[in-house]
Amino acid sequence: KKLKFHLASFDMVVKERTTATAITEGTWGFEHTKACFRDDIISFVKALKELFTSFDQCLIDEVTEVQNVFKQIELAVEQHCEEKNKFQNNMENVLHENDRLLTQALSVEIMNVVVHDNVKFACLNMDVCAHCVTIESELKKDFIKKECYEMLL
């Protein structure tokens, strides 16, 4: 806005100083040109220079701010990549540990099945043996009775 205002005022000054009336009236001499430069053009150029310097500084500040924001974004992305890699490593470790525990649980389950079957088989053998002992003792009783009976006869 300032630049537009200064350019418009400079244009007006140049038109005013270079119109035909100024030339015909005889004011377009060296002194007039010197005064015009001293009063209008030099101050306008100084104001324009200050405006461009201010614009340059604002532009530099803006670029610096964008660079700082970009660096912060790069750092954040880098940090998130590191965190993602750590998380993936932890996840792999958890999965390996899970596989190990699952294998261990299956091994324990297989051992339990084998032990249970062995105990069950041993119990069956004991039941058979107990049955055999019962039958044997009954037979002994029968033999004893028979011997006693034969003796009595």
mmCIF file of C-alpha atoms in Angstrom:
data_model
loop_
_atom_site.group_PDB
_atom_site.id
_atom_site.type_symbol
_atom_site.label_atom_id
_atom_site.label_comp_id
_atom_site.label_asym_id
_atom_site.label_seq_id
_atom_site.Cartn_x
_atom_site.Cartn_y
_atom_site.Cartn_z
ATOM 1 C CA LYS A 1 0.000 0.000 0.000
ATOM 2 C CA LYS A 2 2.818 2.380 0.892
ATOM 3 C CA LEU A 3 4.647 1.576 -2.325
ATOM 4 C CA LYS A 4 1.523 2.208 -4.384
ATOM 5 C CA PHE A 5 0.973 5.546 -2.610
ATOM 6 C CA HIS A 6 4.579 6.691 -3.163
ATOM 7 C CA LEU A 7 4.557 5.673 -6.829
ATOM 8 C CA ALA A 8 1.302 7.557 -7.384
ATOM 9 C CA SER A 9 2.636 10.685 -5.664
ATOM 10 C CA PHE A 10 5.894 10.473 -7.647
ATOM 11 C CA ASP A 11 3.893 10.196 -10.858
ATOM 12 C CA MET A 12 1.903 13.303 -9.893
ATOM 13 C CA VAL A 13 5.078 15.259 -9.095
ATOM 14 C CA VAL A 14 6.687 14.322 -12.406
ATOM 15 C CA LYS A 15 3.532 15.235 -14.363
ATOM 16 C CA GLU A 16 3.183 18.529 -12.507
ATOM 17 C CA ARG A 17 6.806 19.528 -13.025
ATOM 18 C CA THR A 18 6.965 18.519 -16.671
ATOM 19 C CA THR A 19 3.683 19.939 -17.943
ATOM 20 C CA ALA A 20 3.705 22.477 -20.766
ATOM 21 C CA THR A 21 2.691 25.318 -18.441
ATOM 22 C CA ALA A 22 5.794 24.888 -16.345
ATOM 23 C CA ILE A 23 7.968 24.952 -19.435
ATOM 24 C CA THR A 24 6.220 27.946 -21.034
ATOM 25 C CA GLU A 25 6.299 29.961 -17.863
ATOM 26 C CA GLY A 26 10.074 29.646 -17.788
ATOM 27 C CA THR A 27 10.287 27.749 -14.517
ATOM 28 C CA TRP A 28 11.961 24.805 -16.151
ATOM 29 C CA GLY A 29 15.506 26.084 -15.638
ATOM 30 C CA PHE A 30 18.424 24.707 -13.708
ATOM 31 C CA GLU A 31 17.334 26.271 -10.426
ATOM 32 C CA HIS A 32 13.828 24.900 -10.866
ATOM 33 C CA THR A 33 15.163 21.412 -11.652
ATOM 34 C CA LYS A 34 17.551 21.602 -8.678
ATOM 35 C CA ALA A 35 14.748 22.701 -6.356
ATOM 36 C CA CYS A 36 12.453 20.028 -7.747
ATOM 37 C CA PHE A 37 15.070 17.342 -7.106
ATOM 38 C CA ARG A 38 15.895 18.738 -3.645
ATOM 39 C CA ASP A 39 12.303 19.167 -2.523
ATOM 40 C CA ASP A 40 10.430 16.332 -4.175
ATOM 41 C CA ILE A 41 12.457 13.726 -5.977
ATOM 42 C CA ILE A 42 15.275 13.181 -3.452
ATOM 43 C CA SER A 43 12.814 12.875 -0.547
ATOM 44 C CA PHE A 44 10.675 10.569 -2.668
ATOM 45 C CA VAL A 45 13.682 8.394 -3.557
ATOM 46 C CA LYS A 46 14.704 8.285 0.128
ATOM 47 C CA ALA A 47 11.179 7.284 1.137
ATOM 48 C CA LEU A 48 11.119 4.712 -1.657
ATOM 49 C CA LYS A 49 14.527 3.369 -0.560
ATOM 50 C CA GLU A 50 13.316 3.107 3.051
ATOM 51 C CA LEU A 51 10.183 1.370 1.837
ATOM 52 C CA PHE A 52 12.188 -1.170 -0.180
ATOM 53 C CA THR A 53 14.584 -1.678 2.747
ATOM 54 C CA SER A 54 11.617 -2.284 5.043
ATOM 55 C CA PHE A 55 10.075 -4.614 2.460
ATOM 56 C CA ASP A 56 13.384 -6.491 2.119
ATOM 57 C CA GLN A 57 13.663 -6.815 5.896
ATOM 58 C CA CYS A 58 10.077 -8.077 6.176
ATOM 59 C CA LEU A 59 10.751 -10.535 3.378
ATOM 60 C CA ILE A 60 13.965 -11.722 5.061
ATOM 61 C CA ASP A 61 12.125 -12.084 8.376
ATOM 62 C CA GLU A 62 9.369 -14.055 6.658
ATOM 63 C CA VAL A 63 11.858 -16.363 4.905
ATOM 64 C CA THR A 64 13.761 -16.876 8.168
ATOM 65 C CA GLU A 65 10.545 -17.763 9.975
ATOM 66 C CA VAL A 66 9.583 -20.232 7.240
ATOM 67 C CA GLN A 67 13.062 -21.802 7.433
ATOM 68 C CA ASN A 68 12.771 -22.127 11.215
ATOM 69 C CA VAL A 69 9.342 -23.732 10.925
ATOM 70 C CA PHE A 70 10.675 -26.083 8.237
ATOM 71 C CA LYS A 71 13.601 -27.081 10.487
ATOM 72 C CA GLN A 72 11.189 -27.739 13.346
ATOM 73 C CA ILE A 73 9.031 -29.880 11.066
ATOM 74 C CA GLU A 74 12.107 -31.801 9.875
ATOM 75 C CA LEU A 75 13.160 -32.420 13.490
ATOM 76 C CA ALA A 76 9.650 -33.562 14.413
ATOM 77 C CA VAL A 77 9.529 -35.923 11.420
ATOM 78 C CA GLU A 78 12.959 -37.307 12.291
ATOM 79 C CA GLN A 79 11.938 -37.824 15.924
ATOM 80 C CA HIS A 80 8.712 -39.555 14.897
ATOM 81 C CA CYS A 81 10.662 -41.827 12.534
ATOM 82 C CA GLU A 82 12.968 -42.807 15.399
ATOM 83 C CA GLU A 83 9.989 -43.422 17.678
ATOM 84 C CA LYS A 84 8.304 -45.479 14.947
ATOM 85 C CA ASN A 85 11.449 -47.589 14.540
ATOM 86 C CA LYS A 86 11.680 -48.102 18.312
ATOM 87 C CA PHE A 87 8.010 -49.075 18.412
ATOM 88 C CA GLN A 88 8.496 -51.546 15.543
ATOM 89 C CA ASN A 89 11.516 -53.068 17.309
ATOM 90 C CA ASN A 90 9.537 -53.372 20.535
ATOM 91 C CA MET A 91 6.653 -54.918 18.619
ATOM 92 C CA GLU A 92 8.998 -57.474 17.016
ATOM 93 C CA ASN A 93 10.438 -58.297 20.451
ATOM 94 C CA VAL A 94 6.936 -58.739 21.871
ATOM 95 C CA LEU A 95 5.967 -60.990 18.956
ATOM 96 C CA HIS A 96 9.116 -63.109 19.423
ATOM 97 C CA GLU A 97 8.428 -63.360 23.156
ATOM 98 C CA ASN A 98 4.809 -64.270 22.391
ATOM 99 C CA ASP A 99 5.962 -67.030 20.013
ATOM 100 C CA ARG A 100 8.394 -68.314 22.639
ATOM 101 C CA LEU A 101 5.699 -68.356 25.331
ATOM 102 C CA LEU A 102 3.236 -70.029 22.980
ATOM 103 C CA THR A 103 5.796 -72.722 22.148
ATOM 104 C CA GLN A 104 6.501 -73.193 25.852
ATOM 105 C CA ALA A 105 2.771 -73.429 26.655
ATOM 106 C CA LEU A 106 2.268 -76.004 23.898
ATOM 107 C CA SER A 107 5.229 -78.012 25.210
ATOM 108 C CA VAL A 108 3.787 -77.946 28.729
ATOM 109 C CA GLU A 109 0.381 -78.984 27.382
ATOM 110 C CA ILE A 110 1.920 -81.885 25.453
ATOM 111 C CA MET A 111 3.814 -82.968 28.583
ATOM 112 C CA ASN A 112 0.591 -82.767 30.606
ATOM 113 C CA VAL A 113 -1.218 -84.944 28.065
ATOM 114 C CA VAL A 114 1.612 -87.517 28.102
ATOM 115 C CA VAL A 115 1.813 -87.545 31.915
ATOM 116 C CA HIS A 116 -1.973 -87.773 32.213
ATOM 117 C CA ASP A 117 -2.048 -90.713 29.797
ATOM 118 C CA ASN A 118 0.779 -92.430 31.710
ATOM 119 C CA VAL A 119 -1.030 -91.892 35.015
ATOM 120 C CA LYS A 120 -4.259 -93.118 33.476
ATOM 121 C CA PHE A 121 -2.481 -96.211 32.131
ATOM 122 C CA ALA A 122 -0.827 -96.796 35.512
ATOM 123 C CA CYS A 123 -4.216 -96.471 37.218
ATOM 124 C CA LEU A 124 -5.684 -98.996 34.799
ATOM 125 C CA ASN A 125 -2.785 -101.341 35.521
ATOM 126 C CA MET A 126 -3.338 -100.839 39.240
ATOM 127 C CA ASP A 127 -7.049 -101.543 38.849
ATOM 128 C CA VAL A 128 -6.228 -104.701 36.887
ATOM 129 C CA CYS A 129 -3.638 -105.707 39.477
ATOM 130 C CA ALA A 130 -6.069 -105.016 42.294
ATOM 131 C CA HIS A 131 -8.669 -107.073 40.504
ATOM 132 C CA CYS A 132 -6.102 -109.853 40.040
ATOM 133 C CA VAL A 133 -5.180 -109.712 43.715
ATOM 134 C CA THR A 134 -8.859 -109.869 44.654
ATOM 135 C CA ILE A 135 -9.398 -112.842 42.394
ATOM 136 C CA GLU A 136 -6.218 -114.492 43.687
ATOM 137 C CA SER A 137 -7.276 -114.026 47.287
ATOM 138 C CA GLU A 138 -10.716 -115.405 46.509
ATOM 139 C CA LEU A 139 -9.108 -118.372 44.809
ATOM 140 C CA LYS A 140 -6.873 -118.940 47.823
ATOM 141 C CA LYS A 141 -9.921 -118.881 50.044
ATOM 142 C CA ASP A 142 -11.597 -121.328 47.741
ATOM 143 C CA PHE A 143 -8.517 -123.568 47.769
ATOM 144 C CA ILE A 144 -8.326 -123.379 51.529
ATOM 145 C CA LYS A 145 -11.992 -124.247 51.827
ATOM 146 C CA LYS A 146 -11.526 -127.078 49.414
ATOM 147 C CA GLU A 147 -8.511 -128.397 51.328
ATOM 148 C CA CYS A 148 -10.426 -128.089 54.556
ATOM 149 C CA TYR A 149 -13.337 -129.863 53.035
ATOM 150 C CA GLU A 150 -11.172 -132.623 51.684
ATOM 151 C CA MET A 151 -9.493 -133.014 54.994
ATOM 152 C CA LEU A 152 -12.747 -133.337 56.703
ATOM 153 C CA LEU A 153 -13.889 -135.977 54.415
#
